[in-house]
Every structure is written in structure tokens, then in C-alpha cells.
Coordinates of C-alpha atoms in Angstrom, one line a residue:
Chain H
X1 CA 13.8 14.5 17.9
X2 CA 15.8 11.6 18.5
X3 CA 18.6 10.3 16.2
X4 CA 17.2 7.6 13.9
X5 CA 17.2 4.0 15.4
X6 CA 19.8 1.6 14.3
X7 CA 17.9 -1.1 13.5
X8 CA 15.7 1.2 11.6
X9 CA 18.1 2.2 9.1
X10 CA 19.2 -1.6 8.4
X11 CA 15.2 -2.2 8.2
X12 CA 15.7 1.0 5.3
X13 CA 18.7 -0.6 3.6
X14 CA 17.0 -4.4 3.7
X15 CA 13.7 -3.0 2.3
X16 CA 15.4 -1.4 -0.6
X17 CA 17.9 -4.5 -1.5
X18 CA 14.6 -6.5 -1.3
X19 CA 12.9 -4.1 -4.1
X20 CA 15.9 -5.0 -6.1
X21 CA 16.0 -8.3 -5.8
X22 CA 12.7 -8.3 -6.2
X23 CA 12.1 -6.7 -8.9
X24 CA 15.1 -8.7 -10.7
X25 CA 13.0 -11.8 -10.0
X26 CA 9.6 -10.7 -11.5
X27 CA 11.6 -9.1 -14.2
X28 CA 14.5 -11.2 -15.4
X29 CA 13.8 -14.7 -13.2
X30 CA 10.7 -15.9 -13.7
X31 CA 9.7 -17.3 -17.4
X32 CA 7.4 -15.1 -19.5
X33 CA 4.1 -16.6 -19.8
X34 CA 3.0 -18.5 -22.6
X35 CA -0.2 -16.7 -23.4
X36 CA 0.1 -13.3 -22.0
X37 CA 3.2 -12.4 -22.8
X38 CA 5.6 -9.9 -20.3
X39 CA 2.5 -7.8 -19.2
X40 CA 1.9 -11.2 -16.7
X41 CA 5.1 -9.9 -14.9
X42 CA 3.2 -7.2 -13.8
X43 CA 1.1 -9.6 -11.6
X44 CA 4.0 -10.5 -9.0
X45 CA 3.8 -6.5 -8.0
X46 CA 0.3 -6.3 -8.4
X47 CA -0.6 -9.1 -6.2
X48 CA 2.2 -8.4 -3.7
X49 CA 0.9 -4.1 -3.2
X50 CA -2.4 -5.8 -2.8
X51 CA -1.4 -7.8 -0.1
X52 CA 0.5 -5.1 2.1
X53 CA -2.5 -2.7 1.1
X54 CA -5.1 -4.8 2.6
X55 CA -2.7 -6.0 5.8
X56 CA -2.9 -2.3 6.5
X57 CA -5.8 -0.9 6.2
X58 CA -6.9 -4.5 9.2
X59 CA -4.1 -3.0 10.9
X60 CA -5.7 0.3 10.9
X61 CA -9.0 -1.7 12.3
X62 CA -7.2 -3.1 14.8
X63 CA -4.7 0.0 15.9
X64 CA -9.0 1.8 16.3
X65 CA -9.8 -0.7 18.7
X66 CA -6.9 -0.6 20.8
X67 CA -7.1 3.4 20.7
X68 CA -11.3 3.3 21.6
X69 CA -10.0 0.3 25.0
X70 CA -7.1 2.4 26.1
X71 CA -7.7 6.2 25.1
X72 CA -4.2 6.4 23.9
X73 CA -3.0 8.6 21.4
X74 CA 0.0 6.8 20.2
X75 CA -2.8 4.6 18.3
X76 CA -4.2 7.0 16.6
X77 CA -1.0 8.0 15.0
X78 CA 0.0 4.1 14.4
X79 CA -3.9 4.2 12.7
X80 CA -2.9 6.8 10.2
X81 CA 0.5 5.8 9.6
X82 CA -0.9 2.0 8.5
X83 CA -3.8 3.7 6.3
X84 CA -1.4 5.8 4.6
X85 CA 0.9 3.2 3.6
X86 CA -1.9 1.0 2.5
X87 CA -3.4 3.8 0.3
X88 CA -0.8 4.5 -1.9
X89 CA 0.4 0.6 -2.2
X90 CA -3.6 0.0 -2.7
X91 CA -3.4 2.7 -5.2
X92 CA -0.4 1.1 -7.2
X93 CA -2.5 -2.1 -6.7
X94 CA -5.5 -1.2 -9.0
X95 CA -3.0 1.2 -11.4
X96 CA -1.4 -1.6 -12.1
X97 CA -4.5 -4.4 -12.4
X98 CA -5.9 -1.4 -15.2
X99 CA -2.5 -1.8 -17.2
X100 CA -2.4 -5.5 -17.4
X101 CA -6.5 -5.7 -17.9
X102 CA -6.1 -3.7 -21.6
X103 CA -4.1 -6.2 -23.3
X104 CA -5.1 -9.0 -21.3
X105 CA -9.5 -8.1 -21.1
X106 CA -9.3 -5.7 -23.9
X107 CA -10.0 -2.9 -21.5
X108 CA -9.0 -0.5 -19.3
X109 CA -11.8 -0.8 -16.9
X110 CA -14.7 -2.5 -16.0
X111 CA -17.5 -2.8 -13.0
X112 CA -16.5 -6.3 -12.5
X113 CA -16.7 -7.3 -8.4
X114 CA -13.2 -7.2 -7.7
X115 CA -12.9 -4.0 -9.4
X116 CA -15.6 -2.5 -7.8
X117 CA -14.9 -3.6 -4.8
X118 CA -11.5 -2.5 -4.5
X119 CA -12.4 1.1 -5.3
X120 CA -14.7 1.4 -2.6
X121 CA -12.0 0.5 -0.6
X122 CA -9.4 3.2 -1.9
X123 CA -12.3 5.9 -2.0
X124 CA -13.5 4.7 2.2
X125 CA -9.8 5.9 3.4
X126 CA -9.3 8.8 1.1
X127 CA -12.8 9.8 2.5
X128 CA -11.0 8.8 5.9
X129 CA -8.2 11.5 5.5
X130 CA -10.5 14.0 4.5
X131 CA -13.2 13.7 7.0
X132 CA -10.3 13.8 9.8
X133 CA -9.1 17.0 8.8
X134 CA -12.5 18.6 9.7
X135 CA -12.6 17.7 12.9
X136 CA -10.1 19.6 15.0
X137 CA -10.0 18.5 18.5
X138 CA -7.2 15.6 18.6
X139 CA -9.5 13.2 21.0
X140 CA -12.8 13.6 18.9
X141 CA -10.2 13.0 15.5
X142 CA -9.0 9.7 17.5
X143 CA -12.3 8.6 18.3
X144 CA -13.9 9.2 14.8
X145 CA -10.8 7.5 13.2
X146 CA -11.0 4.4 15.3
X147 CA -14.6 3.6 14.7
X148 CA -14.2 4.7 10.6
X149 CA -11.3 2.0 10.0
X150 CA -13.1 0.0 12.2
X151 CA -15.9 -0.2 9.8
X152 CA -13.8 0.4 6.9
X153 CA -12.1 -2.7 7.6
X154 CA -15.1 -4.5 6.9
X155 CA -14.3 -3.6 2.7
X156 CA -11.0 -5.6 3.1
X157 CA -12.6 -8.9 3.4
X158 CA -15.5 -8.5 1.1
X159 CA -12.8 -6.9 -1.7
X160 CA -10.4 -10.1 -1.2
X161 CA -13.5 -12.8 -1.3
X162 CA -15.1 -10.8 -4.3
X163 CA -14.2 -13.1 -6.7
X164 CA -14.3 -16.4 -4.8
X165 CA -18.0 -15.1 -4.3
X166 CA -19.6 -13.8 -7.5
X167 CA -19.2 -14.3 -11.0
X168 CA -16.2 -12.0 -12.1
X169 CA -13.8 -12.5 -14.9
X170 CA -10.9 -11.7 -12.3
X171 CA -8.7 -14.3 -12.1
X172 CA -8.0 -16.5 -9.1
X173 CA -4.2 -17.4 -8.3
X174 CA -4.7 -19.5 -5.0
X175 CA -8.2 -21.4 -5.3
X176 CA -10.7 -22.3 -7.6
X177 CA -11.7 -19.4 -10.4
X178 CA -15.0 -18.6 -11.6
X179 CA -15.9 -19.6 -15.4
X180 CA -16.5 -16.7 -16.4
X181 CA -12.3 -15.7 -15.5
X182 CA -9.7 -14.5 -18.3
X183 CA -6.4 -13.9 -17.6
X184 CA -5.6 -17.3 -15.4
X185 CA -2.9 -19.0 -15.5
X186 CA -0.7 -21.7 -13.8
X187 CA 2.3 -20.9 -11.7
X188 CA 5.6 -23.0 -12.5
X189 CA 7.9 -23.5 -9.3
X190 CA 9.9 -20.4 -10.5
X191 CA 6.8 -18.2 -11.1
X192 CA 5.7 -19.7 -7.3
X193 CA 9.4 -18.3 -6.2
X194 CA 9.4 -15.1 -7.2
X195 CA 5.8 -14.6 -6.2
X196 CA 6.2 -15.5 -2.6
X197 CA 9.8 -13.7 -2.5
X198 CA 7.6 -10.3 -3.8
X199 CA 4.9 -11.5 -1.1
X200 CA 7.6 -11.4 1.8
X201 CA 9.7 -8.4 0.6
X202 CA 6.6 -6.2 0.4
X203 CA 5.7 -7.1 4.1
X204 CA 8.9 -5.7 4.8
X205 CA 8.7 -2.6 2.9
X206 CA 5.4 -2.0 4.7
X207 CA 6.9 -2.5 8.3
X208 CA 9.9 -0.1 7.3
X209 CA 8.0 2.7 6.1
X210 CA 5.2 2.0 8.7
X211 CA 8.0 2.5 11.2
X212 CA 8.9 5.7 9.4
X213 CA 5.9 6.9 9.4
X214 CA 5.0 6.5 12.6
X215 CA 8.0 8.6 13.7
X216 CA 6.3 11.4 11.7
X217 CA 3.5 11.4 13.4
X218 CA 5.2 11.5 16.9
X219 CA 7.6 14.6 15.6
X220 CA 4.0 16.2 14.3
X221 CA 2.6 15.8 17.4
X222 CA 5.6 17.3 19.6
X223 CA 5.6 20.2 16.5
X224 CA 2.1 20.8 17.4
X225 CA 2.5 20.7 21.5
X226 CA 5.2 22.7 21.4
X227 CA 3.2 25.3 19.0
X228 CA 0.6 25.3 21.5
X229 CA 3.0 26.2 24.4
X230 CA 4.6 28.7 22.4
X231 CA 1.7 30.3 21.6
X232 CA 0.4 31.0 24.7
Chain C
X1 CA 0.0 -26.7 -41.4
X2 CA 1.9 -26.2 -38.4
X3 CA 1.1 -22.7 -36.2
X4 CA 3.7 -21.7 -33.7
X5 CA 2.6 -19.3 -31.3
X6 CA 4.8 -16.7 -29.9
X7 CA 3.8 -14.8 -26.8
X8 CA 2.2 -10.9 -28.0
X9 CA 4.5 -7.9 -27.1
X10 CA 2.7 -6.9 -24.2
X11 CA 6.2 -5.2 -23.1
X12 CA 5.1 -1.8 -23.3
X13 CA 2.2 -2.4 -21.0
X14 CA 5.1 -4.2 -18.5
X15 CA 7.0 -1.3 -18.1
X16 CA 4.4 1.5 -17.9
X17 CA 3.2 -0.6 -14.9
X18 CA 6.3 -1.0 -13.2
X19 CA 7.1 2.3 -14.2
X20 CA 4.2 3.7 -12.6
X21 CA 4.7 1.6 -9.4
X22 CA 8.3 2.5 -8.7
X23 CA 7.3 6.4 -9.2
X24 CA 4.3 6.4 -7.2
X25 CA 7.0 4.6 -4.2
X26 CA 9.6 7.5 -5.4
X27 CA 7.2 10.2 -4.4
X28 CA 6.1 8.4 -1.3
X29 CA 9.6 8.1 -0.1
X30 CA 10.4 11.7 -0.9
X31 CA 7.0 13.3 0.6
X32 CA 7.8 11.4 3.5
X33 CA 11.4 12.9 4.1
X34 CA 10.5 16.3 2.8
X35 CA 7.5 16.3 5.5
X36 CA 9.9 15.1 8.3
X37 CA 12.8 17.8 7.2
X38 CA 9.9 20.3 7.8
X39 CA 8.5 19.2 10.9
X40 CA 12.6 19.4 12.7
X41 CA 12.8 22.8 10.9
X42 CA 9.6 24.0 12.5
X43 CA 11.0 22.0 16.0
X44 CA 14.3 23.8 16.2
X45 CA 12.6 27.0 15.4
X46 CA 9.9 26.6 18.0
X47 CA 12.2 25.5 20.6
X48 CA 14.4 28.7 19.8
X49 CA 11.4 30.5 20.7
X50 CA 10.7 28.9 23.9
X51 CA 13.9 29.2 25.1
X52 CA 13.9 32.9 24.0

């Protein structure tokens, strides 16, 4: 396998001094809220995993539809590599929504839209990995990937307008809330800082280890031609 | 009377979270370089056999 690219190792270094930096900001910047209390710092994180999570799991959607017009494999492995990513930051997404819900709504849990929503969307790719793994001819596995996140895709949209649509007590940072929301509150220009500096650095985590990952997938693949050579 | 509110400690619940989030990136990290350290193990191995 080749040596690791240049311009991917500064992409490693810059991803990790903008996890610093961007944890400082939520952390030690930005004021603690009025109401809340330090649990709110938990929302610059939990908005910013949320955002990478869904940009993934689109470009997942989009990586199927390139692999079902041109039949190449290198989209397949660009399709698992981005719903990979986005699981686990999805995952952190809703751990951390839970942790700030039990001081803030009294509760761990609940069925509220957003919630919901989201879930269905972790559970559609988790169901994605495990479905692959049953089928064992790589162009069939391609194929069934690319027209699941296809589909999937669909949950990304419906989970981010969830609570711009139906009554939820979720609160809305960019918009108008529903009523029925706890937990709001208003940004100050700091707060507004450190969010869209979380916003940005998270996008670069995800293209770093989406970079990474994808050079995974193409060392699995030669692993697994080579095997077969071998083998015969 | 005169009430001065102070923010709750919700700190606890602040650092499980981020606690949580930089663990769950931890293991990430580490699965992904333990997987790729396997896959050039097996590669070496495998081309030692071709050659062979």
C-alpha cells in the first residue's frame, strides 16, 4: 500500500488542532447560559456531530447513484466509508441530545419527532451494514448498497425538518420553534462564534477521516484480490 | 424581596457528554488504525505467498 499522502497527514494534524480549539471554545469561550447552566455547552458538539452525520449519510445517497450510472467499485467503498463516519458521529449526536434532555426536559428519553426520527435514522444504516454482510458477491453488495442509502437518504431530510414540521418540544436554533419547545435559547455573538467554528471544524474532521477511511477500503479490497489469487 | 438566580450545576451532565463524545471518537480512531495495521499485515503476508 502506498505511503500516506502528504496532504493527508496535515488534513490529520489540522483536524485534531481544530478538536482542540474547538473544544476550548464550547468549553472555556462561550458564556454559560443563563437558564441552563454548563449542560448547554453540550449543544455546540451536539449540533455540530449532527451536522457531519447527516452530510454523510446524503453523501452516501449520492456516492449510490454515481456507483448504480457508472458500475464502479470505488463508489461503493466511498458509500461505506461516508455511512460509517456518519454513524458513529450520528451516534454521539443522540448520546449526547439524551444527556442534556435529563436536566434540561426532566428525562432521559422521549418519542418526541426529532427523537424518533433520528433513531430511525441510526437504526436504517446499522440495518445497512448488517444486511451487506449477507450478501457475498461484491457487485450484488454494490448494487444493494446504492439503492439502500439511496432510500435511506430520504430519513435525513424528514429527521432535520421534524421539528419545523410537527409539534415537538425540541428546540429550534436557526428558525422559528414550536410552542410547545423547552430548552431554547438565544445565541450571543460569542455563543454564534463558537457554534459556527464547531460547525466548520467538524466538516473537517469528517473529510479527514472520510479520507482515511476510504484508504481502508481500497487496502481491503487489494487484501481480498490478492486472497483470491492466492488461493487459487 | 429580591431573588437572584444562579445558573443549576448541570456540570456533571457537561462532562459525561463530552466525555462520552471524545471516547466514542477515541475508539473510532483506534479501530480505524488497528483495522488498517491488520489489513498491511495480512498484505505483506499474502504477497510473501505469491511470490513464494
Amino acid at each position: 500500500m502506498k505511503t500516506k499522502p502528504r496532504t493527508l497527514i496535515a488534513l490529520d494534524i489540522l483536524a485534531l488542532i481544530l478538536l482542540g480549539v474547538s473544544s476550548y471554545l464550547a468549553l472555556v469561550f462561550a458564556p454559560t447560559e443563563a437558564t441552563m447552566g454548563q449542560v448547554q455547552r453540550i449543544f455546540y458538539f451536539h449540533v455540530a456531530t449532527a451536522w457531519v452525520g447527516m452530510l454523510g449519510f446524503i453523501a452516501a445517497g449520492i456516492s449510490g447513484i454515481i456507483f448504480l450510472v457508472t458500475r464502479n467499485l470505488k463508489w461503493d467503498r466511498v458509500e461505506v466509508a461516508s455511512v460509517e463516519i456518519s454513524l458513529v458521529f450520528f451516534f454521539i449526536t443522540i448520546v449526547l441530545g439524551s444527556i442534556w434532555a435529563r436536566p434540561i426536559w426532566n428525562t432521559w428519553w422521549t418519542w418526541d419527532p426529532r427523537l424518533t426520527t433520528a433513531t430511525i435514522t441510526e437504526l436504517i444504516y446499522i440495518a445497512y451494514f448488517m444486511l451487506r454482510q449477507g450478501i457475498e458477491d461484491p457487485d450484488r453488495r454494490a448494487r444493494f448498497g446504492a439503492i439502500y442509502t439511496l432510500i435511506g437518504s430520504v430519513s435525513v431530510p424528514i429527521t432535520f425538518m421534524s421539528i419545523r414540521l410537527y409539534r415537538t418540544i425540541h428546540p429550534v436554533v436557526i428558525g422559528t420553534q414550536s410552542a410547545e419547545a423547552q430548552g431554547g435559547f438565544n445565541m450571543t455573538s460569542d455563543m454564534r462564534f463558537a457554534f459556527f467554528f464547531a460547525l466548520i471544524s467538524f466538516t473537517i474532521i469528517f473529510v479527514d477521516l472520510f479520507w482515511n477511511r476510504i484508504r481502508l477500503g481500497a487496502l481491503a479490497d487489494k487484501v481480498e484480490l490478492l486472497k483470491l489469487k492466492v488461493m487459487q | 424581596m429580591i431573588f437572584i438566580e444562579t445558573p443549576p450545576d448541570t456540570s456533571g451532565y457537561m462532562i459525561a457528554g463530552y466525555a462520552i463524545a471524545f471516547g466514542v471518537m477515541l475508539i473510532y480512531v483506534l479501530s480505524l488504525i488497528i483495522r488498517y495495521r491488520n489489513l498491511n499485515r495480512d498484505l505483506s503476508m499474502l504477497e510473501e505467498i505469491d511470490k513464494g
